[in-house]
PDB file of C-alpha atoms in Angstrom:
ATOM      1  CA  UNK A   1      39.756 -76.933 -56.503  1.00  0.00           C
ATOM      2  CA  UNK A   2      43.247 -77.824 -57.249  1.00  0.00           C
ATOM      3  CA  UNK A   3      45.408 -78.921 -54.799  1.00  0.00           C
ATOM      4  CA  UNK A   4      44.249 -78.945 -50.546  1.00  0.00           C
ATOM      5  CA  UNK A   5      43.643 -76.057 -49.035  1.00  0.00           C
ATOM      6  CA  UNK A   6      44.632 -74.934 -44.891  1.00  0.00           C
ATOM      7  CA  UNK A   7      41.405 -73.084 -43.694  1.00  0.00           C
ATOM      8  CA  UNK A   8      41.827 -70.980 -40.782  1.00  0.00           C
ATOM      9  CA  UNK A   9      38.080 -70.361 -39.640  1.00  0.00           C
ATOM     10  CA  UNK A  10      37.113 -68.199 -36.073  1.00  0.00           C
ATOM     11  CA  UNK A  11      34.848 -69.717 -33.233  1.00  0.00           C
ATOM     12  CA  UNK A  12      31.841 -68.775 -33.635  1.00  0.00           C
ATOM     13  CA  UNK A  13      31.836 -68.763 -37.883  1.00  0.00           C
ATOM     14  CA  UNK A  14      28.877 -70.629 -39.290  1.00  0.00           C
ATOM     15  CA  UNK A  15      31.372 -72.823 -41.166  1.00  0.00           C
ATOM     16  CA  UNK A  16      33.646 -73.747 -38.110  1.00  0.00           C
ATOM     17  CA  UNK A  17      32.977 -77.181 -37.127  1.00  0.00           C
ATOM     18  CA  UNK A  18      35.070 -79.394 -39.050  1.00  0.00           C
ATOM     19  CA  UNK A  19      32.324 -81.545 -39.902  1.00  0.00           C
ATOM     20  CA  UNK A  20      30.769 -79.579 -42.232  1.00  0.00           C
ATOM     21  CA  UNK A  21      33.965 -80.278 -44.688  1.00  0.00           C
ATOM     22  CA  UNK A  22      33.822 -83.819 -44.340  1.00  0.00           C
ATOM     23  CA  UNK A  23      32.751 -84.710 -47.659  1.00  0.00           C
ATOM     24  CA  UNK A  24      35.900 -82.223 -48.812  1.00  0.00           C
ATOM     25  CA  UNK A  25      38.943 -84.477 -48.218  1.00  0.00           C
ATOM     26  CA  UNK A  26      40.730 -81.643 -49.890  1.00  0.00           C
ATOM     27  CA  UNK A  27      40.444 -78.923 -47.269  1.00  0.00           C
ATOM     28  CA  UNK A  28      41.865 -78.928 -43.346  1.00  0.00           C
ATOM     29  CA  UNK A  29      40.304 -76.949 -40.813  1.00  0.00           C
ATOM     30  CA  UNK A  30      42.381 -75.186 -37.989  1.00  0.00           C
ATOM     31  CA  UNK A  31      41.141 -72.644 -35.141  1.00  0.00           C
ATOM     32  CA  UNK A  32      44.061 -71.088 -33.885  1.00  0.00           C
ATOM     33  CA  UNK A  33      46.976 -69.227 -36.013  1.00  0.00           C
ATOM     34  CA  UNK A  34      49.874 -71.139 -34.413  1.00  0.00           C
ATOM     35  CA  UNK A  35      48.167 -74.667 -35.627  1.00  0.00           C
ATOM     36  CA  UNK A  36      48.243 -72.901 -39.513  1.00  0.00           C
ATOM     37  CA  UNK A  37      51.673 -71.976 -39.158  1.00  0.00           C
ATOM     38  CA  UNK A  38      52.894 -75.378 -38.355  1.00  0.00           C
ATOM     39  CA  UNK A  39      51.488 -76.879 -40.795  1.00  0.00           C
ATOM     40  CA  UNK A  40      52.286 -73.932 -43.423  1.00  0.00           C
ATOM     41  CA  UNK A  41      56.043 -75.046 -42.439  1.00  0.00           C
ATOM     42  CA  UNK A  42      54.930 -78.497 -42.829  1.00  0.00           C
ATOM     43  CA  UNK A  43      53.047 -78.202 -46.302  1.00  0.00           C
ATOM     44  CA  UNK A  44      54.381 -75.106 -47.927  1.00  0.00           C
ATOM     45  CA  UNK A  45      52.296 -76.271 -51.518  1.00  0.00           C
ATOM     46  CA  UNK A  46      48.970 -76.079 -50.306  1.00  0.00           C
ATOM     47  CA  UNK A  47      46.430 -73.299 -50.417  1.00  0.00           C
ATOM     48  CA  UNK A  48      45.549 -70.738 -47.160  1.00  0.00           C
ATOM     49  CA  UNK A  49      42.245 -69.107 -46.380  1.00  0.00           C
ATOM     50  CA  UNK A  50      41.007 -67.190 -43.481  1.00  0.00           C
ATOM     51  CA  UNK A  51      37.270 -67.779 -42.438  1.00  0.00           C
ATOM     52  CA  UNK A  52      36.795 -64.649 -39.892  1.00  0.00           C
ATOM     53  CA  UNK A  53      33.888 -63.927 -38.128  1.00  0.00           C
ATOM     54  CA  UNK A  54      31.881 -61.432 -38.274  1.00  0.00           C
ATOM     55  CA  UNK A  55      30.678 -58.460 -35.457  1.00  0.00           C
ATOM     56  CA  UNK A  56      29.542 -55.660 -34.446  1.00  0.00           C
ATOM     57  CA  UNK A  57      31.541 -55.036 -31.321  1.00  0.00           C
ATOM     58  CA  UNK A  58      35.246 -53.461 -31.463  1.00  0.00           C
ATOM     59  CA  UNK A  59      36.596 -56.675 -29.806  1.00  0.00           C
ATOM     60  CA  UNK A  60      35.800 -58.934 -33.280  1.00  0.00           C
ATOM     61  CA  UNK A  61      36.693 -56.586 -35.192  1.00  0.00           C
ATOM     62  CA  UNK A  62      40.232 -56.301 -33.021  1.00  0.00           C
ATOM     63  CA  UNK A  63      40.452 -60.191 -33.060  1.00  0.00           C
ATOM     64  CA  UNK A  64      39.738 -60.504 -36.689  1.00  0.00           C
ATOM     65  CA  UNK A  65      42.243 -58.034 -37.670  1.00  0.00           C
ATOM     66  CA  UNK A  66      44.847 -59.552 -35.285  1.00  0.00           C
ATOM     67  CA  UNK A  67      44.441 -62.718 -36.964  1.00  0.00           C
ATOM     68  CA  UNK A  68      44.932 -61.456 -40.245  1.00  0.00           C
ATOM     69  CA  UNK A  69      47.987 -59.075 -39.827  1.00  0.00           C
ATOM     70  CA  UNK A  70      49.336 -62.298 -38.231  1.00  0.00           C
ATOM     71  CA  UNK A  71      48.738 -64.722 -41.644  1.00  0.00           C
ATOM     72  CA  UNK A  72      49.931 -61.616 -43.720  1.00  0.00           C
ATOM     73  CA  UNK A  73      53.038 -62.095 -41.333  1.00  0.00           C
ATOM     74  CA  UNK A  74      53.805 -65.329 -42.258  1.00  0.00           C
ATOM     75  CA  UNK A  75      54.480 -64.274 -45.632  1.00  0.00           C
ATOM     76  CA  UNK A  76      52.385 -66.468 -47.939  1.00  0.00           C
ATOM     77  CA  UNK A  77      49.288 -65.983 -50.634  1.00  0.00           C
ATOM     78  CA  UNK A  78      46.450 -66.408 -48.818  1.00  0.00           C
ATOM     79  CA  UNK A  79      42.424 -65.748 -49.438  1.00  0.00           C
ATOM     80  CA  UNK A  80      40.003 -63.821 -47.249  1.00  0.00           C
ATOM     81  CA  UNK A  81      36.628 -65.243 -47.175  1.00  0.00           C
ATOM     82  CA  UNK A  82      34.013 -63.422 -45.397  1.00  0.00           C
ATOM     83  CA  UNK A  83      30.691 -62.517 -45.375  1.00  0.00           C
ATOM     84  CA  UNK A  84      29.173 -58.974 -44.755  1.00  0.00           C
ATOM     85  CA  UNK A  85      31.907 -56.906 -45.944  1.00  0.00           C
ATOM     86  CA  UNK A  86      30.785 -55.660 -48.852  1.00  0.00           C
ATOM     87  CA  UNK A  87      26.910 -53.938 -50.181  1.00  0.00           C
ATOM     88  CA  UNK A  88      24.616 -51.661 -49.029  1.00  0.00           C
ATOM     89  CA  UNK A  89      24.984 -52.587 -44.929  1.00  0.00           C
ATOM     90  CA  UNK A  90      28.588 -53.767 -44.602  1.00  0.00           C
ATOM     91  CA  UNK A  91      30.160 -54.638 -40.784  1.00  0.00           C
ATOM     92  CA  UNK A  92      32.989 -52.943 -39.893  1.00  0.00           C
ATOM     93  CA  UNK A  93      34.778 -55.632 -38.337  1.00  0.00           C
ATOM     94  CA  UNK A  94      34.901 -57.262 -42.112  1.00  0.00           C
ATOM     95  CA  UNK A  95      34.830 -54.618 -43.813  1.00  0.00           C
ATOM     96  CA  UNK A  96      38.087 -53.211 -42.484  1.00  0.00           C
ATOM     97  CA  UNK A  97      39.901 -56.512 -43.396  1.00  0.00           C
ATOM     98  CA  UNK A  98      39.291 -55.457 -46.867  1.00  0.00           C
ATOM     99  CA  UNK A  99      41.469 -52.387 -46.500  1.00  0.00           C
ATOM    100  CA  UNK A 100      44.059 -54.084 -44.774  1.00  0.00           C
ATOM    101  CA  UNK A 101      44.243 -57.028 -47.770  1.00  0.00           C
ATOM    102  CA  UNK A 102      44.762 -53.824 -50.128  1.00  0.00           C
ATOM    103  CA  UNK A 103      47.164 -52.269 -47.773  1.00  0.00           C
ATOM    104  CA  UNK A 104      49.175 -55.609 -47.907  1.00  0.00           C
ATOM    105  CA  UNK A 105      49.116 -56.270 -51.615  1.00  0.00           C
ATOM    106  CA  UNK A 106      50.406 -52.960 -52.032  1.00  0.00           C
ATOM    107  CA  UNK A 107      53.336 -52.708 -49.136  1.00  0.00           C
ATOM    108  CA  UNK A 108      54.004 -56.561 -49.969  1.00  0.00           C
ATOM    109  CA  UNK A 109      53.109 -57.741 -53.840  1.00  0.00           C
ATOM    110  CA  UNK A 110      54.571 -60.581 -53.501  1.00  0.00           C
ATOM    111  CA  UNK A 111      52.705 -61.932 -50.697  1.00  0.00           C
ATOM    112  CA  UNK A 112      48.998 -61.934 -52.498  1.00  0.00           C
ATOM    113  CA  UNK A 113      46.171 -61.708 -50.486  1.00  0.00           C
ATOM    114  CA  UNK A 114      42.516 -62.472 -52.500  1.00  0.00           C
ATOM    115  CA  UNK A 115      38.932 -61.114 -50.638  1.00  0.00           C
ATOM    116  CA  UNK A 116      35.964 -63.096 -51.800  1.00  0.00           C
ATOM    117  CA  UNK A 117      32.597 -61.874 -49.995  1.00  0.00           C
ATOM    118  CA  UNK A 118      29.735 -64.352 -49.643  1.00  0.00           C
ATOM    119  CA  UNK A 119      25.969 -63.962 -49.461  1.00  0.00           C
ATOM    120  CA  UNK A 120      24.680 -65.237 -46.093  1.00  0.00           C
ATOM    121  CA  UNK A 121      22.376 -67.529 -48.321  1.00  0.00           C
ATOM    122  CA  UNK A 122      25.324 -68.690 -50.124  1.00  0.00           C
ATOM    123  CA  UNK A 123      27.540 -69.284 -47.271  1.00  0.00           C
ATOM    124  CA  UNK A 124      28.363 -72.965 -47.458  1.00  0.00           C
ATOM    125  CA  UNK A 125      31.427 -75.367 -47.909  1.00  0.00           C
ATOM    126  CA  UNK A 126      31.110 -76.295 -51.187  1.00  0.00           C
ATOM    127  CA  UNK A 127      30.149 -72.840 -52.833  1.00  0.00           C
ATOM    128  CA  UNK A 128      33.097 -71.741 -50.947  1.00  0.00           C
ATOM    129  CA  UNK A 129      35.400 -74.790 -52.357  1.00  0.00           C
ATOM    130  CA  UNK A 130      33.774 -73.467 -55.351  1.00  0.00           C
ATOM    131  CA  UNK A 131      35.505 -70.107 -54.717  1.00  0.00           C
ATOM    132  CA  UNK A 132      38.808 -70.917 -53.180  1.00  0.00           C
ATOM    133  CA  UNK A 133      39.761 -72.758 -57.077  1.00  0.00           C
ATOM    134  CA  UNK A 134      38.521 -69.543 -58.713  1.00  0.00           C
ATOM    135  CA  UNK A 135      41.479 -68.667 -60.979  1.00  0.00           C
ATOM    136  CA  UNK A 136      40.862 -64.520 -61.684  1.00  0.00           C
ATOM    137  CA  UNK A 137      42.863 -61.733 -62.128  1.00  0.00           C
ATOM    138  CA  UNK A 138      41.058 -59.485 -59.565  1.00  0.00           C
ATOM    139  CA  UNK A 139      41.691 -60.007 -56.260  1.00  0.00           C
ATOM    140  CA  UNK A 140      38.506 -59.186 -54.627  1.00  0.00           C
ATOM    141  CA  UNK A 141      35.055 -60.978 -55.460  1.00  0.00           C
ATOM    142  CA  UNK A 142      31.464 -60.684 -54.508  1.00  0.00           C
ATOM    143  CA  UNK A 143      29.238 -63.821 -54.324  1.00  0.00           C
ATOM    144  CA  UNK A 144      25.571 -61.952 -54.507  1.00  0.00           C
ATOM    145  CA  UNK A 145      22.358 -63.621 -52.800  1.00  0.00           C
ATOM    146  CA  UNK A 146      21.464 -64.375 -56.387  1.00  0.00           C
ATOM    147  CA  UNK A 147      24.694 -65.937 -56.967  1.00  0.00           C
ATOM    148  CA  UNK A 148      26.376 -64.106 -59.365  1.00  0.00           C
ATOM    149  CA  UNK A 149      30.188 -63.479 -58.950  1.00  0.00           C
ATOM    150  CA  UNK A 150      31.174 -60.171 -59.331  1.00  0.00           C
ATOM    151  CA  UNK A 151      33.908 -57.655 -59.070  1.00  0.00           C
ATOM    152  CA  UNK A 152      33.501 -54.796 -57.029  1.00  0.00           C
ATOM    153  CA  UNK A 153      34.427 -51.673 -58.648  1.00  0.00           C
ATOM    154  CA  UNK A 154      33.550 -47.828 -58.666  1.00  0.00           C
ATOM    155  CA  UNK A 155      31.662 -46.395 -61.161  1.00  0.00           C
ATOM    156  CA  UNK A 156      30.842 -42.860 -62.387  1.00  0.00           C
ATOM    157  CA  UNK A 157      28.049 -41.395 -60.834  1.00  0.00           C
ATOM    158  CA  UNK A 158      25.840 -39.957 -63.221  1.00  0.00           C
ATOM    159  CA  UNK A 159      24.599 -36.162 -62.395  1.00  0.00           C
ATOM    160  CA  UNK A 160      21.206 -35.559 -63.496  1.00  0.00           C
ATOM    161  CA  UNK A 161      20.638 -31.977 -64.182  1.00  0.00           C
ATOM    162  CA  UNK A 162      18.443 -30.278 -61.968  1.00  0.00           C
ATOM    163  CA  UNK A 163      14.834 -29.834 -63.137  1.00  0.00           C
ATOM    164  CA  UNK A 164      12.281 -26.875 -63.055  1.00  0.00           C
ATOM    165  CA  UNK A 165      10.394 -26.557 -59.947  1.00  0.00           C
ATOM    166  CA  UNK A 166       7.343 -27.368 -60.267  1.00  0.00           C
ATOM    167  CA  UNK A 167       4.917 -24.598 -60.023  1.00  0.00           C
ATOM    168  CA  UNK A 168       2.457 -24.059 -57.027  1.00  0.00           C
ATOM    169  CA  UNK A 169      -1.060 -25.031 -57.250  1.00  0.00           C
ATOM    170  CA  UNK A 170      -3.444 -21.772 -57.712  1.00  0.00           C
ATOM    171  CA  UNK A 171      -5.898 -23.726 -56.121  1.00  0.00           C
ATOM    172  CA  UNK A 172      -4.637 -25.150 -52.941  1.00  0.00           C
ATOM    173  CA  UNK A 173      -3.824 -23.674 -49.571  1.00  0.00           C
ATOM    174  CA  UNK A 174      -0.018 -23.629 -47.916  1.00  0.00           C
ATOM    175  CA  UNK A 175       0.702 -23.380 -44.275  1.00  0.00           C
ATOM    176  CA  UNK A 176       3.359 -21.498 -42.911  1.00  0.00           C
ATOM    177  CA  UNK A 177       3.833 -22.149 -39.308  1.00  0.00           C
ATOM    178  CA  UNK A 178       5.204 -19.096 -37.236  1.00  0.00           C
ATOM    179  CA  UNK A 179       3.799 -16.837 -40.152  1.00  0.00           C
ATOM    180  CA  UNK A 180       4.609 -13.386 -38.796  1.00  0.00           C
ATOM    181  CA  UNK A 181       8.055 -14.118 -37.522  1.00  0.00           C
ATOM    182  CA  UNK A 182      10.942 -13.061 -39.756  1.00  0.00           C
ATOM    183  CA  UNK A 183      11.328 -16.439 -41.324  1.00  0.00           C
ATOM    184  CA  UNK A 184       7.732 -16.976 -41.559  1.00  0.00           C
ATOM    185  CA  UNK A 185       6.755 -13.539 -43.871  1.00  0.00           C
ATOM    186  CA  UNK A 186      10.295 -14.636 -45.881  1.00  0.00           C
ATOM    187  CA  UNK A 187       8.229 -18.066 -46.909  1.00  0.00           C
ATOM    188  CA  UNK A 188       5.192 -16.919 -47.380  1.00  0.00           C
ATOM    189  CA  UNK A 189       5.723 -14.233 -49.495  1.00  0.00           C
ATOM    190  CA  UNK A 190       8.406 -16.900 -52.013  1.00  0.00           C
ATOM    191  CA  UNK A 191       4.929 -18.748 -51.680  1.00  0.00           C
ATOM    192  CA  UNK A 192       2.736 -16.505 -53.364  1.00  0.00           C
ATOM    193  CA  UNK A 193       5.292 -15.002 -55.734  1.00  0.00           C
ATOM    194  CA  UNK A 194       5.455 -18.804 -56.510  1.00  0.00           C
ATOM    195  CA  UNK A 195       1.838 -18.674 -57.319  1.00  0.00           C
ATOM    196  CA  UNK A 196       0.688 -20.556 -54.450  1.00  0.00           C
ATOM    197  CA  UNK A 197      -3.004 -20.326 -54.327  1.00  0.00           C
ATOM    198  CA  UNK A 198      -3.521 -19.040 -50.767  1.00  0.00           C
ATOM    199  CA  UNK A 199      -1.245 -19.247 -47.782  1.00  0.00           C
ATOM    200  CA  UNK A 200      -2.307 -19.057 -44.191  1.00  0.00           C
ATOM    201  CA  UNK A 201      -0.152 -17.899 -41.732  1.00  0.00           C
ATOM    202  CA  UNK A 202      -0.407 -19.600 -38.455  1.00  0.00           C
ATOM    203  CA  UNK A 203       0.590 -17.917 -35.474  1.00  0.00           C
ATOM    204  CA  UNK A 204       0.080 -18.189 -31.682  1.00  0.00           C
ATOM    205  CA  UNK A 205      -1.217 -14.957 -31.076  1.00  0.00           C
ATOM    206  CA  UNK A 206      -4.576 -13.523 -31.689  1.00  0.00           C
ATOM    207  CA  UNK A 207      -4.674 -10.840 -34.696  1.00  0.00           C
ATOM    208  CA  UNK A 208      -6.481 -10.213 -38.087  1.00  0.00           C
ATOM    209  CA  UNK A 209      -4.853  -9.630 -41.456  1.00  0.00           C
ATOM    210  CA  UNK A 210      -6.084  -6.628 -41.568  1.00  0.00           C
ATOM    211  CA  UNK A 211      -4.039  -5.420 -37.657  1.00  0.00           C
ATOM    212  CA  UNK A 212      -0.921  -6.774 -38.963  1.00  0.00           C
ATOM    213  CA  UNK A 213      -1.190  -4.335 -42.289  1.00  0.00           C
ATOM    214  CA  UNK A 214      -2.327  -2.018 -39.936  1.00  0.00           C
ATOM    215  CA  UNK A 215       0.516  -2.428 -37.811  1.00  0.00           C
ATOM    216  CA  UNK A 216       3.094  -1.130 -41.045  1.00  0.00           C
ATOM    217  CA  UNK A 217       6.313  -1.742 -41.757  1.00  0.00           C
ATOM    218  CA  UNK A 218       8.007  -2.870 -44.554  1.00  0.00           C
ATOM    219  CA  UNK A 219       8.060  -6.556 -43.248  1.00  0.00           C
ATOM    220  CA  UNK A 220       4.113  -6.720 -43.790  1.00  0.00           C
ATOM    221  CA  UNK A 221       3.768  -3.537 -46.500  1.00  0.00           C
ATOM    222  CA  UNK A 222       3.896  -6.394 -49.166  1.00  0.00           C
ATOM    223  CA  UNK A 223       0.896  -8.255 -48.287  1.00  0.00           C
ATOM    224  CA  UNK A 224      -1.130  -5.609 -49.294  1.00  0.00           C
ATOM    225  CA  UNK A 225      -0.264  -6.868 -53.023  1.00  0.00           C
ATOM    226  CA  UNK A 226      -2.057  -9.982 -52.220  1.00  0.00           C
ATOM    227  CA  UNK A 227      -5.391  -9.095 -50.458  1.00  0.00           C
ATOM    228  CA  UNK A 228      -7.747 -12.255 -50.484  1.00  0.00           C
ATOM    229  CA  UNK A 229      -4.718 -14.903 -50.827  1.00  0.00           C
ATOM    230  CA  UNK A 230      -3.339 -14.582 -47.283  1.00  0.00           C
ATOM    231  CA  UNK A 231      -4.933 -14.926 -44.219  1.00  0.00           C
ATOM    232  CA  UNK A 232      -3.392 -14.683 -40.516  1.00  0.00           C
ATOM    233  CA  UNK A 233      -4.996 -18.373 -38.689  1.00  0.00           C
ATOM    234  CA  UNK A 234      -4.347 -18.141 -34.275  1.00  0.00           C
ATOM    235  CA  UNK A 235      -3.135 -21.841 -34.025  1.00  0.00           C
ATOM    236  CA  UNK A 236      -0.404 -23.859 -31.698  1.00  0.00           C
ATOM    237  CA  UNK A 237       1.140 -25.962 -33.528  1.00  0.00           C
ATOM    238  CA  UNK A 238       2.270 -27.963 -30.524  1.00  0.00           C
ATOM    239  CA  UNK A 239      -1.974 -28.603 -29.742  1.00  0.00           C
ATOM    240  CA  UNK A 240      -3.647 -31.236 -31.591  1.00  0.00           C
ATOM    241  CA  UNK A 241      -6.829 -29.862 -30.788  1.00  0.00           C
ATOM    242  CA  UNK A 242      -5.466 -26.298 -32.793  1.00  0.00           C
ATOM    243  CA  UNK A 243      -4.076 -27.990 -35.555  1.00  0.00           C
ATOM    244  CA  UNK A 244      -7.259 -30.256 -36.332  1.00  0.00           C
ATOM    245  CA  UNK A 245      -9.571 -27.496 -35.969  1.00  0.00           C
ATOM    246  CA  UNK A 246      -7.472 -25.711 -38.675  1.00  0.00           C
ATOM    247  CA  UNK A 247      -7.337 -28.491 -40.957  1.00  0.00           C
ATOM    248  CA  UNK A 248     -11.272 -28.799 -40.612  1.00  0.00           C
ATOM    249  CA  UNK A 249     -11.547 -25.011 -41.552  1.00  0.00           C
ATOM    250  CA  UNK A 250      -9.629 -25.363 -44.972  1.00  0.00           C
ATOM    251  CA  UNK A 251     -12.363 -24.899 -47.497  1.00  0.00           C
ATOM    252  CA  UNK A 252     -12.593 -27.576 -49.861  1.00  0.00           C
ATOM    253  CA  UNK A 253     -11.824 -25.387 -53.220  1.00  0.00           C
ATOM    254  CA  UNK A 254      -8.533 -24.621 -51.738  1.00  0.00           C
ATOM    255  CA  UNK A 255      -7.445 -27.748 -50.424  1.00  0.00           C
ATOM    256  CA  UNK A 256      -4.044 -28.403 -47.983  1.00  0.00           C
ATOM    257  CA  UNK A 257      -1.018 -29.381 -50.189  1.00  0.00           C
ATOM    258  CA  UNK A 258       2.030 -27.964 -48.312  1.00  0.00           C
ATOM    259  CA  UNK A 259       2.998 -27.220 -44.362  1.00  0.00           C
ATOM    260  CA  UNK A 260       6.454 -24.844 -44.177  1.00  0.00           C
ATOM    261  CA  UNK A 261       7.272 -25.125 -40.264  1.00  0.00           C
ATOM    262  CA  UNK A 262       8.830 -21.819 -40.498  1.00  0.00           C
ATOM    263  CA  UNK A 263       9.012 -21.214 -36.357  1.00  0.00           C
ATOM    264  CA  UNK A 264      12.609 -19.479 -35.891  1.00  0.00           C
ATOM    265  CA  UNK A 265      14.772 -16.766 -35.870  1.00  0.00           C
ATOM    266  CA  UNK A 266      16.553 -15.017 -38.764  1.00  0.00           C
ATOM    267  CA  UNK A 267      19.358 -13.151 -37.666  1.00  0.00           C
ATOM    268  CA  UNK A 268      22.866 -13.115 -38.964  1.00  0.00           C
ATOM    269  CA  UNK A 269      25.483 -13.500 -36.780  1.00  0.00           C
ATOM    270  CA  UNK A 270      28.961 -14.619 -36.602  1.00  0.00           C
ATOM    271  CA  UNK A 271      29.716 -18.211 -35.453  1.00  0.00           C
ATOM    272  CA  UNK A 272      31.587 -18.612 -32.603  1.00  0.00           C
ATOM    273  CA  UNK A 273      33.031 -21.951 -30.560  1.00  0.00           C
TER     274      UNK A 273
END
C-alpha cells in the first residue's frame, strides 16, 4: 500500500476493533465521521476508506448511506469496501451504496469514489490492505470466495432458440384434473392431438365416457374421434384416499407421466379495478 490510509469502519463491522490492524502501522481506524474529518483537515495526503456494515433492516441501510453521502461531502477520493453487495444474494443496505458511488462519480468526477466487494471468507485486514493499494482503472472490484479480483460488468445474454416439443409418449397415461370443465376438455383434447397415449379425465362427479358423449354438444362431440384413449375417472383431487386409489388403477402398460391440474373457469371477460 502506498502511503497511510484513514479507515472509517461502522460498529458492529467484523473488522472494527482497531486491534485487528495492529500489525498495519500504515492504516488508522476511526468510528465516527466527525473524527475522519478532522483528521482529513489534518492529513489531506493520506488515503480514505469506508468500512460499512452490512443489514437487512432499513435503519443500516439509512445509517450506512448517511455516512457515505457525508464522506462524499467532504469532497475527497475515497474507497468503499464492503461485503455483500454484489452476486447472486446481494443486501440492500450495501448494495445501494454502490449506486450512490456511481451517482457521485458522475455528478462529481473529480471527487472519485472506488467500490471493492469482499468475500466473507476473504474479509480480513491484510487482503483488504491488499486492496486499498490496488492501482486500476475501474472503479468497482469484486474479491470472489475463490479469490479472484474481478470487474463487474454486464454481459450479453445469449438467447437460445426455442426447441421442438417433445412429443407425448403413446404409451403412457396423462391426467387432467377437472376434465369436463371448459379448461379441462381444452387440455385434454391438445393432449391427444399431441399423441398422448391415453388421458383420463378426473372429475368429482359420477359419470361414464360413454353419458358424457351421450350428453352431446360440441364441447364433448370430439371425443368420439378417440374412443379407447380417454376415459372419464370420479376422483377428488383434494382426498388422498381418491387420488391413491387412482394412481393404483393406472395399468402398468400405460404408465403415469403427466398431471394437468386443469380445475377452473374459462371465460373471457374484461378486467376491471
Amino acid at each position: 500500500m502506498d502511503g497511510d490510509w484513514l479507515v472509517l469502519v461502522d460498529e458492529g463491522h467484523p473488522l472494527c476493533s482497531a486491534n485487528l490492524w495492529a500489525s498495519h502501522t500504515c492504516v488508522r481506524v476511526l468510528h465516527t465521521v466527525d473524527d475522519l474529518r478532522a483528521s482529513v483537515a489534518d492529513e489531506a495526503s493520506v488515503g480514505v476508506a469506508y468500512l460499512p456494515c452490512g443489514g437487512v433492516d432499513p435503519a443500516s441501510a439509512q445509517v450506512a448511506t448517511d455516512r457515505m453521502l457525508s464522506i462524499v461531502q467532504l469532497e475527497i477520493p475515497f474507497t468503499v469496501v464492503t461485503s455483500g453487495a454484489q452476486g447472486m444474494c446481494p443486501m440492500p443496505a450495501l448494495n445501494s451504496l454502490w449506486g450512490l458511488a456511481r451517482v457521485a462519480n458522475t455528478e462529481r468526477p473529480e471527487c472519485t469514489v472506488r467500490c471493492i466487494d469482499v468475500a466473507e471468507n476473504c474479509l480480513m485486514p491484510e487482503r483488504v490492505v491488499t486492496l486499498l493499494g490496488q492501482h486500476t482503472e475501474s472503479r468497482e472490484l469484486v474479491l470472489g470466495h475463490d479469490g479472484e479480483l474481478t470487474v463487474p460488468r454486464l454481459s450479453a445474454a445469449t438467447v437460445q432458440t426455442a426447441s421442438e416439443p417433445e412429443c407425448m409418449d403413446n404409451n403412457a397415461t396423462y391426467w387432467v384434473t377437472g376434465g369436463l370443465g371448459s379448461l379441462g376438455l381444452l387440455t385434454a383434447r391438445w393432449l391427444l392431438g399431441q399423441r398422448g397415449g391415453h388421458v383420463s379425465l378426473l372429475t368429482r362427479r359420477d359419470v361414464s365416457i360413454d353419458e358424457v358423449l351421450c350428453s352431446g354438444g360440441q364441447d364433448v362431440a370430439w371425443m368420439a374421434e378417440y374412443a379407447g384413449r380417454i376415459t372419464v375417472v370420479q376422483c377428488d383431487v383434494s382426498s388422498l384416499e381418491d387420488v391413491t386409489r387412482c394412481v393404483r388403477a393406472v395399468p402398468t402398460s400405460a404408465p403415469l407421466r403427466g398431471v394437468v391440474h386443469a380445475a377452473g373457469v374459462l371465460q373471457a371477460c374484461e378486467l376491471t379495478c
